[in-house]
Coordinates of C-alpha atoms in Angstrom, one line a residue:
Chain A
M163 CA 9.3 15.2 11.9
I164 CA 11.7 16.3 9.1
T165 CA 14.3 13.7 9.1
D166 CA 17.6 13.4 7.5
T167 CA 20.4 11.2 8.6
K168 CA 23.1 12.1 6.1
T169 CA 22.9 15.9 5.7
T170 CA 25.9 17.4 4.1
L171 CA 27.0 20.2 6.4
G172 CA 28.7 23.4 5.5
V173 CA 27.2 23.9 2.1
A174 CA 27.3 27.7 1.4
T175 CA 23.9 28.9 0.5
Q176 CA 21.6 31.9 0.9
L177 CA 18.7 29.7 1.9
S178 CA 19.0 30.7 5.6
L179 CA 18.2 34.2 4.6
I180 CA 14.9 33.3 3.1
D181 CA 11.7 34.4 4.7
A182 CA 10.0 31.1 5.5
T183 CA 6.9 32.8 6.8
G184 CA 6.4 34.7 3.6
I185 CA 6.8 31.5 1.5
A186 CA 4.4 29.7 3.8
Q187 CA 1.8 32.4 3.3
A188 CA 2.1 32.1 -0.4
I189 CA 1.9 28.3 -0.2
L190 CA -1.2 28.4 1.9
S191 CA -2.9 30.9 -0.4
E192 CA -2.1 28.7 -3.5
A193 CA -3.3 25.6 -1.7
L194 CA -6.6 27.2 -0.8
E195 CA -7.0 28.5 -4.4
F196 CA -6.4 25.0 -5.7
C197 CA -8.9 23.5 -3.3
A198 CA -11.5 26.1 -4.2
S199 CA -11.1 25.4 -7.9
K200 CA -11.4 21.7 -7.5
L201 CA -14.5 22.0 -5.4
G202 CA -16.0 24.5 -7.7
L203 CA -16.1 27.2 -5.0
E204 CA -16.0 30.9 -5.7
D205 CA -13.0 31.9 -3.6
P206 CA -10.3 30.5 -1.3
Q207 CA -12.2 31.8 1.7
A208 CA -15.0 29.4 0.9
A209 CA -12.5 26.6 0.7
A210 CA -11.2 27.6 4.1
E211 CA -14.8 27.3 5.5
H212 CA -15.2 23.8 4.0
L213 CA -11.9 22.8 5.7
H214 CA -13.2 24.3 9.0
R215 CA -16.3 22.1 8.6
R216 CA -14.1 19.0 8.2
S217 CA -15.1 18.3 4.6
S218 CA -13.0 15.3 3.5
D219 CA -13.1 16.3 -0.1
A220 CA -11.8 19.7 0.8
Y221 CA -9.2 18.2 3.0
N222 CA -7.9 15.9 0.2
Y223 CA -7.6 18.8 -2.3
F224 CA -6.1 21.1 0.3
Q225 CA -3.5 18.5 1.1
Y226 CA -2.5 18.0 -2.5
G227 CA -2.5 21.8 -3.1
L228 CA -0.2 22.3 -0.2
A229 CA 2.2 19.5 -1.4
K230 CA 2.3 20.9 -4.9
S231 CA 2.8 24.5 -3.8
V232 CA 5.5 23.5 -1.2
A233 CA 7.3 21.6 -4.1
E234 CA 7.2 24.5 -6.4
H235 CA 8.5 27.0 -3.9
L236 CA 11.3 24.6 -2.8
S237 CA 12.4 24.2 -6.3
E238 CA 12.6 27.9 -6.8
V239 CA 14.6 28.4 -3.7
D240 CA 16.9 25.4 -4.0
E241 CA 18.2 24.5 -7.4
S242 CA 19.4 21.1 -6.2
V243 CA 15.8 19.9 -5.8
K244 CA 15.1 17.6 -8.7
A245 CA 11.6 16.3 -8.0
V246 CA 9.1 16.1 -5.2
F247 CA 6.7 13.3 -4.5
L248 CA 3.6 12.8 -2.3
Y249 CA 3.1 9.4 -0.7
E250 CA 0.8 7.7 1.8
E251 CA 2.3 6.1 4.9
E252 CA 0.6 2.7 5.3
A253 CA 1.7 -0.9 5.2
T254 CA -0.9 -1.8 2.6
P255 CA -2.1 1.3 0.8
D256 CA -5.2 -0.5 -0.5
D257 CA -6.3 -0.6 3.2
L258 CA -6.1 3.1 3.6
C259 CA -9.7 3.7 2.6
F260 CA -10.9 1.6 5.5
G261 CA -9.1 3.6 8.1
Q262 CA -10.2 6.6 10.2
A263 CA -10.0 9.8 8.3
K264 CA -7.4 12.2 9.7
R265 CA -8.7 15.5 10.9
T266 CA -5.8 17.6 9.9
P267 CA -3.4 17.3 7.0
L268 CA -0.1 15.5 7.4
I269 CA 1.8 15.7 4.2
H270 CA 4.3 13.0 3.5
L271 CA 6.8 14.3 1.0
I272 CA 9.8 12.8 -0.6
V273 CA 12.2 15.6 -1.7
W274 CA 14.7 14.3 -4.3
A275 CA 17.7 16.6 -4.3
E276 CA 21.1 16.2 -6.0
V277 CA 22.7 16.3 -2.6
R278 CA 21.4 16.7 0.9
T279 CA 22.2 20.0 2.4
A280 CA 21.7 21.5 5.8
A281 CA 20.2 24.5 4.1
L282 CA 17.5 22.5 2.4
Q283 CA 16.8 20.8 5.7
S284 CA 16.6 24.0 7.5
L285 CA 14.3 25.5 4.9
L286 CA 11.9 22.5 5.3
T287 CA 11.9 22.9 9.0
G288 CA 11.2 26.6 8.8
L289 CA 8.4 26.0 6.3
D290 CA 6.8 23.4 8.5
R291 CA 6.9 25.7 11.6
A292 CA 5.3 28.5 9.6
L293 CA 2.7 26.3 8.0
V294 CA 1.7 24.7 11.3
Q295 CA 0.6 28.0 12.8
M296 CA -1.3 29.1 9.7
V297 CA -3.0 25.7 9.1
A298 CA -3.8 25.4 12.8
E299 CA -5.6 28.7 12.6
I300 CA -7.6 27.7 9.5
L301 CA -8.6 24.3 10.9
G302 CA -9.2 25.5 14.4
Y303 CA -6.6 23.1 15.9
P304 CA -4.3 25.2 18.1
K305 CA -2.4 22.1 19.2
L306 CA -1.2 21.1 15.7
L307 CA 2.4 20.2 15.8
C308 CA 3.4 19.3 12.3
V309 CA 2.2 19.6 8.7
L310 CA 5.2 18.6 6.6
D311 CA 6.7 15.1 7.0
A312 CA 9.5 15.6 4.5
Q313 CA 12.1 12.9 3.7
V314 CA 15.1 14.2 1.7
I315 CA 16.7 11.7 -0.6
D316 CA 19.6 12.0 -3.0
D317 CA 20.7 10.3 -6.3
T318 CA 22.5 7.5 -4.5
D319 CA 19.3 6.6 -2.6
V320 CA 17.4 6.5 -5.8
E321 CA 20.0 4.5 -7.7
N322 CA 20.5 2.0 -4.9
R323 CA 16.9 1.9 -4.0
T324 CA 17.7 2.6 -0.3
G325 CA 15.6 4.2 2.3
Y326 CA 12.8 6.4 0.9
G327 CA 14.6 6.3 -2.4
A328 CA 13.2 2.8 -2.8
L329 CA 9.7 4.1 -2.7
L330 CA 10.0 5.9 -6.1
S331 CA 10.0 2.5 -7.9
S332 CA 7.8 0.8 -5.3
L333 CA 5.2 -1.6 -6.5
Y334 CA 2.8 -1.0 -3.6
H335 CA 3.6 2.4 -2.2
R336 CA 4.1 4.3 -5.5
P337 CA 4.2 8.0 -4.6
L338 CA 2.7 10.7 -6.8
E339 CA 5.1 13.1 -8.5
V340 CA 3.9 16.6 -7.6
W341 CA 6.7 18.5 -9.2
K342 CA 9.7 17.7 -11.4
R343 CA 12.5 19.9 -12.8
S344 CA 12.3 19.9 -16.5
Chain B
M206 CA 12.3 -25.0 -23.5
E207 CA 14.4 -22.1 -22.1
R208 CA 14.6 -20.5 -25.6
Y209 CA 10.9 -21.0 -26.1
I210 CA 10.2 -19.2 -22.8
R211 CA 12.5 -16.4 -23.8
E212 CA 10.7 -16.0 -27.2
I213 CA 7.3 -15.9 -25.5
S214 CA 8.6 -13.2 -23.1
V215 CA 9.7 -11.1 -26.0
E216 CA 6.4 -11.6 -27.8
I217 CA 4.1 -10.6 -25.0
C218 CA 6.2 -7.9 -23.3
P219 CA 6.8 -5.3 -25.9
E220 CA 6.0 -2.3 -23.8
P221 CA 9.1 -0.7 -22.1
S222 CA 8.9 -0.3 -18.3
A223 CA 7.6 3.1 -17.3
A224 CA 9.4 6.2 -16.6
H225 CA 12.3 8.2 -15.6
L226 CA 12.9 6.0 -12.5
P227 CA 15.3 3.1 -12.4
T228 CA 12.4 0.7 -11.9
P229 CA 13.3 -3.0 -11.8
D230 CA 11.1 -4.7 -14.3
L231 CA 8.3 -6.1 -12.2
W232 CA 7.0 -8.5 -14.7
D233 CA 10.5 -9.9 -15.3
T234 CA 10.8 -10.4 -11.5
V235 CA 7.5 -12.2 -11.4
L236 CA 8.5 -14.4 -14.2
A237 CA 11.9 -15.2 -12.7
Q238 CA 10.2 -16.1 -9.5
L239 CA 7.7 -18.4 -11.3
D240 CA 10.5 -20.0 -13.3
D241 CA 12.4 -20.8 -10.1
V242 CA 9.4 -22.3 -8.4
A243 CA 8.4 -24.2 -11.6
E244 CA 11.8 -25.9 -11.6
R245 CA 11.6 -26.8 -8.0
L246 CA 8.1 -28.3 -8.4
N247 CA 9.1 -30.0 -11.6
L248 CA 6.1 -28.3 -13.2
D249 CA 4.7 -29.6 -16.4
P250 CA 6.3 -27.4 -19.1
G251 CA 2.9 -26.7 -20.8
I252 CA 1.4 -25.5 -17.5
H253 CA 4.5 -23.5 -16.8
I254 CA 4.2 -21.7 -20.1
L255 CA 0.5 -21.1 -19.6
L256 CA 1.2 -19.5 -16.2
R257 CA 3.8 -17.3 -17.8
R258 CA 1.2 -15.6 -19.9
P259 CA -1.8 -13.6 -18.6
E260 CA -5.1 -15.1 -19.7
R261 CA -6.5 -11.8 -20.9
E262 CA -5.4 -8.2 -21.2
L263 CA -7.6 -5.3 -22.1
T264 CA -6.3 -1.8 -22.8
V265 CA -9.0 0.9 -23.1
S266 CA -9.2 4.5 -24.0
V267 CA -11.3 6.4 -21.5
P268 CA -12.6 9.8 -22.8
V269 CA -13.8 12.2 -20.1
I270 CA -15.3 15.6 -20.4
M271 CA -13.4 17.7 -18.0
D272 CA -14.9 20.5 -15.9
D273 CA -13.7 23.1 -18.4
G274 CA -15.6 21.4 -21.2
Q275 CA -12.5 19.9 -22.9
I276 CA -12.2 16.2 -23.7
Q277 CA -9.3 14.3 -22.1
V278 CA -8.5 10.7 -23.0
F279 CA -7.0 8.5 -20.4
T280 CA -5.6 5.0 -20.8
G281 CA -6.8 2.2 -18.7
Y282 CA -6.0 -1.5 -18.3
R283 CA -7.5 -4.7 -16.8
V284 CA -5.4 -7.8 -16.8
Q285 CA -6.7 -11.2 -15.8
H286 CA -3.7 -13.5 -15.1
S287 CA -5.5 -16.7 -14.3
S288 CA -9.1 -17.8 -13.7
A289 CA -8.1 -21.4 -13.1
R290 CA -9.2 -21.4 -9.5
G291 CA -12.2 -19.2 -9.8
P292 CA -13.3 -15.6 -10.8
C293 CA -10.4 -13.2 -11.0
K294 CA -9.9 -10.8 -8.1
G295 CA -7.7 -7.7 -7.9
G296 CA -7.7 -4.0 -7.3
I297 CA -7.9 -1.0 -9.6
R298 CA -5.3 1.7 -9.1
Y299 CA -5.2 5.3 -10.3
H300 CA -1.7 6.6 -10.8
P301 CA 0.2 8.5 -13.6
D302 CA 2.8 5.7 -13.8
V303 CA 0.3 2.8 -14.3
N304 CA 1.4 0.7 -17.2
L305 CA 0.6 -2.6 -18.7
R306 CA 3.6 -4.5 -17.5
E307 CA 3.1 -3.4 -13.9
V308 CA -0.6 -4.3 -14.0
R309 CA 0.3 -7.7 -15.5
A310 CA 2.8 -8.3 -12.7
L311 CA 0.4 -7.3 -10.0
A312 CA -2.3 -9.5 -11.6
A313 CA 0.0 -12.6 -11.4
L314 CA 0.9 -11.7 -7.7
M315 CA -2.9 -11.7 -7.0
T316 CA -3.2 -15.2 -8.5
W317 CA -0.5 -16.5 -6.0
K318 CA -1.9 -14.5 -3.1
C319 CA -5.4 -15.9 -3.5
A320 CA -4.1 -19.4 -4.0
V321 CA -1.8 -19.4 -1.0
V322 CA -4.8 -18.6 1.4
G323 CA -7.0 -21.1 -0.5
I324 CA -9.8 -18.7 -1.5
P325 CA -11.5 -19.6 -4.8
Y326 CA -10.2 -16.8 -6.9
G327 CA -7.8 -16.2 -9.7
G328 CA -5.7 -13.0 -10.0
A329 CA -6.4 -9.7 -11.8
K330 CA -5.4 -6.1 -11.6
G331 CA -6.4 -2.9 -13.3
G332 CA -5.5 0.7 -13.5
V333 CA -6.0 4.0 -15.1
Q334 CA -3.0 6.2 -16.0
C335 CA -4.1 9.5 -14.3
D336 CA -3.2 11.8 -11.4
P337 CA -6.4 11.6 -9.3
S338 CA -5.3 14.5 -7.1
Q339 CA -5.6 16.8 -10.2
L340 CA -9.1 15.7 -10.9
S341 CA -12.2 17.2 -9.4
E342 CA -14.7 14.9 -7.6
E343 CA -17.0 15.1 -10.7
E344 CA -14.1 14.3 -13.1
L345 CA -13.1 11.3 -11.0
C346 CA -16.6 10.1 -11.0
R347 CA -17.0 10.4 -14.8
L348 CA -13.6 8.8 -15.3
T349 CA -14.5 5.8 -13.1
R350 CA -17.9 5.3 -14.7
R351 CA -16.5 5.4 -18.3
F352 CA -13.6 3.1 -17.4
T353 CA -16.1 0.7 -15.8
A354 CA -18.2 0.7 -18.9
A355 CA -15.1 0.1 -21.1
I356 CA -13.9 -3.0 -19.1
L357 CA -17.4 -4.3 -18.3
P358 CA -17.3 -7.0 -21.0
I359 CA -14.7 -8.8 -18.9
L360 CA -16.1 -8.0 -15.4
G361 CA -18.7 -9.8 -13.5
P362 CA -19.4 -11.4 -10.1
R363 CA -18.4 -14.7 -11.6
R364 CA -15.8 -13.4 -14.0
D365 CA -13.7 -10.7 -12.3
I366 CA -14.3 -8.7 -9.2
P367 CA -12.3 -5.4 -8.7
A368 CA -11.4 -3.8 -5.4
P369 CA -9.7 -0.6 -4.1
D370 CA -6.0 -0.2 -4.6
V371 CA -3.6 2.8 -4.7
N372 CA -5.6 6.0 -4.9
T373 CA -9.0 4.4 -5.2
N374 CA -11.4 4.0 -2.3
A375 CA -14.9 2.9 -1.2
Q376 CA -16.4 5.8 -3.1
V377 CA -14.8 4.7 -6.4
M378 CA -16.1 1.1 -5.7
A379 CA -19.6 2.5 -5.1
W380 CA -19.5 4.3 -8.5
I381 CA -18.4 1.1 -10.2
A382 CA -21.2 -0.9 -8.6
D383 CA -23.7 1.8 -9.5
T384 CA -22.5 2.0 -13.1
V385 CA -22.7 -1.7 -13.7
S386 CA -26.1 -1.8 -12.0
M387 CA -27.4 0.9 -14.2
L388 CA -26.1 -0.6 -17.4
E389 CA -27.5 -4.0 -16.5
G390 CA -30.8 -2.8 -15.2
K391 CA -30.4 -4.7 -11.9
A392 CA -28.5 -4.4 -8.6
V393 CA -25.0 -5.9 -9.1
M394 CA -23.4 -4.8 -5.9
E395 CA -21.3 -8.1 -5.8
I396 CA -19.3 -6.7 -8.9
V397 CA -16.8 -5.1 -6.5
T398 CA -15.5 -5.4 -3.0
G399 CA -14.3 -2.7 -0.6
K400 CA -17.7 -1.0 -0.8
P401 CA -19.2 1.2 1.9
I402 CA -21.1 -0.9 4.5
P403 CA -24.5 0.5 3.4
L404 CA -23.9 -0.8 -0.1
G405 CA -22.9 -4.3 0.9
G406 CA -19.4 -3.8 2.3
S407 CA -18.3 -6.3 5.0
L408 CA -17.9 -5.6 8.7
G409 CA -14.4 -6.3 10.0
R410 CA -12.7 -5.2 6.8
K411 CA -10.9 -2.3 8.5
E412 CA -8.9 -4.5 10.9
A413 CA -8.8 -7.5 8.7
T414 CA -5.2 -7.2 7.5
G415 CA -3.9 -6.5 11.0
R416 CA -6.0 -9.3 12.5
G417 CA -4.6 -11.7 9.9
V418 CA -1.1 -10.6 10.9
A419 CA -1.9 -11.3 14.6
I420 CA -3.4 -14.7 13.7
V421 CA -0.4 -16.0 11.8
T422 CA 1.9 -14.6 14.6
A423 CA 0.0 -16.7 17.1
E424 CA 0.1 -19.8 14.9
L425 CA 3.9 -19.4 14.4
L426 CA 4.4 -19.1 18.2
K427 CA 2.4 -22.3 18.6
R428 CA 4.7 -24.1 16.1
K429 CA 7.7 -22.8 18.1
R430 CA 6.1 -23.9 21.4
R431 CA 6.2 -20.4 22.7
R432 CA 3.6 -19.1 25.2
L433 CA 2.0 -15.9 24.0
A434 CA 2.4 -14.4 27.5
D435 CA 6.2 -15.0 27.3
T436 CA 6.5 -13.4 23.9
T437 CA 7.8 -9.9 23.3
V438 CA 6.7 -8.1 20.1
A439 CA 7.8 -4.9 18.3
V440 CA 5.6 -3.3 15.7
Q441 CA 7.0 -0.9 13.2
G442 CA 4.2 1.3 11.7
Y443 CA 1.0 2.2 13.6
G444 CA -1.5 2.7 10.8
N445 CA -4.4 0.5 10.0
V446 CA -2.3 -2.7 9.9
G447 CA 0.2 -2.1 12.6
S448 CA -2.2 -0.8 15.2
A449 CA -4.7 -3.6 14.7
A450 CA -2.0 -6.2 14.8
A451 CA -0.6 -4.7 18.1
T452 CA -4.0 -4.4 19.6
I453 CA -5.1 -8.0 18.8
L454 CA -1.8 -9.5 19.9
H455 CA -2.0 -7.5 23.1
E456 CA -5.5 -8.9 23.7
M457 CA -4.1 -12.4 23.0
G458 CA -1.6 -11.8 25.9
C459 CA 1.6 -10.9 24.0
K460 CA 3.8 -8.3 25.5
I461 CA 4.0 -5.4 23.0
V462 CA 7.3 -3.7 24.0
A463 CA 7.8 -1.4 21.1
V464 CA 5.7 0.5 18.5
S465 CA 6.6 3.3 16.1
D466 CA 5.3 5.5 13.4
I467 CA 6.7 8.4 11.4
S468 CA 6.9 10.6 14.6
G469 CA 9.2 8.0 16.3
G470 CA 8.9 5.0 18.6
L471 CA 7.9 4.0 22.1
Y472 CA 9.7 1.3 24.1
N473 CA 9.0 -0.3 27.4
P474 CA 10.6 -3.6 28.2
A475 CA 7.9 -4.3 30.7
G476 CA 5.2 -3.9 28.0
L477 CA 3.3 -1.0 26.6
D478 CA -0.2 -0.1 27.6
I479 CA -1.7 -0.6 24.1
P480 CA -5.3 0.5 24.9
D481 CA -3.9 3.7 26.4
I482 CA -1.7 4.3 23.3
N483 CA -4.8 3.7 21.1
R484 CA -6.7 6.3 23.0
H485 CA -3.9 8.8 22.5
V486 CA -3.7 8.0 18.8
A487 CA -7.4 8.3 18.3
N488 CA -7.4 11.8 19.9
H489 CA -4.3 13.0 18.1
P490 CA -5.4 15.2 15.1
Q491 CA -3.0 13.3 12.8
H492 CA -3.5 9.9 14.5
L493 CA 0.2 9.7 15.6
L494 CA 2.1 8.4 18.6
E495 CA 3.7 11.8 18.9
G496 CA 3.3 13.3 22.4
Y497 CA 2.5 10.0 24.2
G498 CA 4.2 9.5 27.5
A499 CA 3.8 7.1 30.4
P500 CA 6.0 5.8 33.2
G501 CA 8.7 3.4 32.0
V502 CA 8.2 4.4 28.3
D503 CA 11.3 5.5 26.5
K504 CA 11.4 7.2 23.1
I505 CA 13.3 5.3 20.4
T506 CA 13.8 5.7 16.7
N507 CA 12.4 3.5 14.0
E508 CA 15.8 2.1 13.3
E509 CA 16.2 1.2 17.0
L510 CA 12.8 -0.5 17.0
L511 CA 13.9 -2.8 14.1
T512 CA 16.9 -3.9 16.0
S513 CA 15.4 -4.0 19.5
K514 CA 15.6 -7.1 21.6
V515 CA 12.3 -8.9 21.0
D516 CA 11.0 -12.3 20.0
V517 CA 8.8 -11.1 17.2
L518 CA 9.2 -8.2 14.8
I519 CA 6.3 -7.0 12.7
P520 CA 7.3 -4.5 10.0
A521 CA 4.0 -2.9 9.2
A522 CA 5.2 0.4 7.7
L523 CA 6.7 0.8 4.2
E524 CA 8.7 -1.4 1.8
H525 CA 12.4 -2.0 2.2
Q526 CA 12.7 -1.4 5.9
I527 CA 14.8 -4.5 6.5
R528 CA 17.8 -4.2 4.3
A529 CA 21.3 -5.6 3.9
D530 CA 22.7 -2.9 6.1
N531 CA 20.5 -3.6 9.2
A532 CA 19.5 -7.3 8.7
A533 CA 22.6 -8.5 10.6
D534 CA 21.6 -6.4 13.7
I535 CA 18.0 -7.7 14.0
Q536 CA 17.6 -9.5 17.2
A537 CA 14.1 -10.9 16.7
R538 CA 14.0 -14.6 15.9
M539 CA 10.6 -14.3 14.1
I540 CA 9.5 -11.7 11.5
I541 CA 5.9 -11.3 10.4
E542 CA 5.7 -9.2 7.2
G543 CA 2.6 -7.0 7.8
A544 CA 3.7 -4.6 5.1
N545 CA 4.1 -5.4 1.4
G546 CA 7.7 -6.1 0.7
P547 CA 9.4 -4.9 3.9
T548 CA 12.4 -7.1 3.4
T549 CA 14.8 -6.7 0.5
R550 CA 16.1 -9.8 -1.3
E551 CA 19.6 -9.4 0.1
A552 CA 18.3 -9.0 3.7
D553 CA 16.1 -12.0 3.2
E554 CA 19.2 -14.1 2.5
I555 CA 21.0 -12.7 5.6
L556 CA 18.0 -13.5 7.8
Q557 CA 17.8 -17.0 6.3
D558 CA 21.5 -17.6 7.0
R559 CA 20.9 -16.4 10.6
G560 CA 18.0 -18.8 11.1
I561 CA 15.4 -16.1 11.5
I562 CA 11.9 -17.2 10.5
V563 CA 10.2 -14.8 8.1
V564 CA 6.4 -15.2 7.5
P565 CA 6.2 -13.6 4.0
D566 CA 3.8 -10.8 3.1
I567 CA 1.9 -12.9 0.6
L568 CA 0.6 -14.9 3.6
A569 CA 1.0 -12.6 6.6
N570 CA -1.0 -9.7 5.2
A571 CA -3.6 -11.7 3.2
G572 CA -6.3 -11.0 5.8
G573 CA -7.6 -8.1 3.7
V574 CA -8.2 -10.1 0.6
V575 CA -9.8 -12.9 2.7
V576 CA -12.4 -10.5 4.1
S577 CA -12.9 -9.1 0.6
Y578 CA -13.8 -12.7 -0.3
F579 CA -16.2 -12.7 2.6
E580 CA -17.8 -9.5 1.3
W581 CA -18.4 -11.1 -2.1
V582 CA -19.8 -14.3 -0.4
Q583 CA -22.2 -12.1 1.7
D584 CA -23.3 -10.1 -1.3
L585 CA -24.0 -13.2 -3.4
Q586 CA -26.1 -14.8 -0.7
C587 CA -27.7 -11.4 0.3
F588 CA -27.2 -12.2 3.9
F589 CA -24.7 -10.3 6.0
W590 CA -22.7 -11.6 8.9
D591 CA -22.0 -9.8 12.2
E592 CA -18.4 -8.8 12.9
E593 CA -17.9 -11.8 15.2
E594 CA -18.7 -14.2 12.3
V595 CA -16.4 -12.3 10.0
N596 CA -13.6 -12.6 12.5
R597 CA -14.3 -16.2 13.3
N598 CA -14.1 -17.2 9.6
L599 CA -11.0 -15.0 9.1
K600 CA -9.3 -16.9 11.8
K601 CA -10.4 -20.2 10.3
V602 CA -9.0 -19.3 6.8
M603 CA -5.7 -17.7 8.1
T604 CA -5.0 -20.6 10.5
R605 CA -5.5 -23.2 7.8
A606 CA -3.4 -21.2 5.3
F607 CA -0.6 -20.8 7.8
A608 CA -0.7 -24.5 8.7
E609 CA -0.6 -25.5 5.0
V610 CA 2.3 -23.2 4.2
W611 CA 4.2 -24.3 7.3
D612 CA 3.7 -28.0 6.6
F613 CA 4.5 -27.7 2.9
S614 CA 7.7 -25.7 3.7
Q615 CA 8.8 -28.2 6.3
A616 CA 8.2 -31.1 3.9
Q617 CA 10.1 -29.4 1.1
G618 CA 12.9 -28.1 3.4
V619 CA 12.5 -24.5 2.2
P620 CA 11.9 -21.2 3.9
L621 CA 8.3 -20.1 4.3
R622 CA 8.5 -17.4 1.6
L623 CA 9.6 -20.0 -1.0
G624 CA 7.2 -22.6 0.4
A625 CA 4.3 -20.1 0.1
Y626 CA 5.0 -19.4 -3.6
M627 CA 5.6 -23.1 -4.3
L628 CA 2.3 -24.0 -2.7
A629 CA 0.4 -21.3 -4.5
V630 CA 1.8 -22.2 -7.9
S631 CA 1.2 -25.9 -7.3
R632 CA -2.4 -25.1 -6.4
V633 CA -3.0 -23.1 -9.6
A634 CA -1.3 -25.8 -11.7
D635 CA -3.5 -28.5 -10.0
A636 CA -6.6 -26.5 -11.0
V637 CA -5.4 -26.2 -14.6
R638 CA -4.6 -29.9 -14.7
S639 CA -8.0 -30.8 -13.2
R640 CA -10.0 -28.6 -15.5
G641 CA -8.0 -29.6 -18.6
I642 CA -7.4 -27.4 -21.6
F643 CA -10.6 -26.3 -23.4
P644 CA -11.9 -27.6 -25.8

């Protein structure tokens, strides 16, 4: 589900050597901590129990915590990442509240990088694979196939308002900035 | 006149547009659109100037005691663009980038949207500059209640009725209704729409936008003398709007040959089994098409769906899906804009040159605001309709709205998008003219 049509191939990087499972573990633990703090729970384990019981509040905070943590780790590993946004996929976002609540998180991220690289793409894919297994275990959904729906955009997309780059200045689908390089 | 308008623009738009992003100025865009329509309608200059200015703008500071005991002060806005046709109506959004110019633009767009479907509302919008994901449930509740109290002087079931928008939901609406009820010492549930059903929300709201899309599609096919059973349809986006539109059009007899969501698309030239797909989506933990398979069904990409060989294309995903780079490849002869702004301006011109009919978002996805109006009507009369009645009335309103936009556009010799805006502005101008200028 991680899509990128214009990846720049051949960019030398060390990203492929990175331990995606290790990063995913850190991401998961930070997301659970965030969730617990927002729900006023004592520890991440309590947050995990709320998630297992399908609490929608817990789900919302967990989703945001995951997005924020993914963004922070991406930015540490890949210096070309400029900002990361979280958005909702719906024709009319004001209608979202009338829909059926999802039972597992699907995080729609826009990753704004200076250039698209195969390494960044591969890191996102690796993170998704690792997160799927861990999140599936927490939620009790062994058939979970995807957690991260990440769209990589570059400066040209943003300047020309093309593809997902157009969403950053969208009137109706304005994404939330979860991290930005200062 | 032109200079006068420019001076007014400067006077009332001092705030720079938000942020680090190359955002086109939305209020300028709304004004440019209004100026174009005013010229075509030969609008009275006085009324034109009046419509270029919002009726009322309220900026409030919203202090909130955070969970850690610290006080944080947020900024909130409520803009009423026009109440010429009735009480103002428009959502409240929570987002860090909310700013006055954006809220002002959205309020004006609500004026036109309500006018084009002929419901007795003016336009408003509101927002609080905050990141709701960073707030706890308790903080969000306190923020909502304090913001409500701050803008209450200009709210009311006969003044201004908020609704959910980006990052607000039925829970936020319930807090607003409760806050007003507590402050006024009586039940005022009709102060907002989009409430949970037990608090006076309307049945049929969930599918309303998609149902409206299906109704205008059927009406367009009637005008083009096309039989529903002979019509092939592709739907991009399978969320609330897309899935409801596909399901209802399938029930009407159309052949839905392609659908897609973020996980990809499904295509079957003989027609997809929509009820079977809906069962799959309902059982998928993330409500996606992913993993669906059936004989004759091929996997396609979202891009392939847009350019597939169909009669009707319904973009019901995100903005800017039909762009200058793919507009020339679109094979559908009719496009129904289920999403907000799915067609860029450049693409719109290409489609127009190619003779492709586009039913604009302002009309096509207005089913949601129409059922919000029904919610308000039911709350006011304290009598609630069954879902059948909601759907029957929605059909009546959307059918009439489509007919009026179609006839108006035909008479003026303009595309439906321009016709819809012209009709909307002329209705608001008529209301201003009939009421006169007080005192």
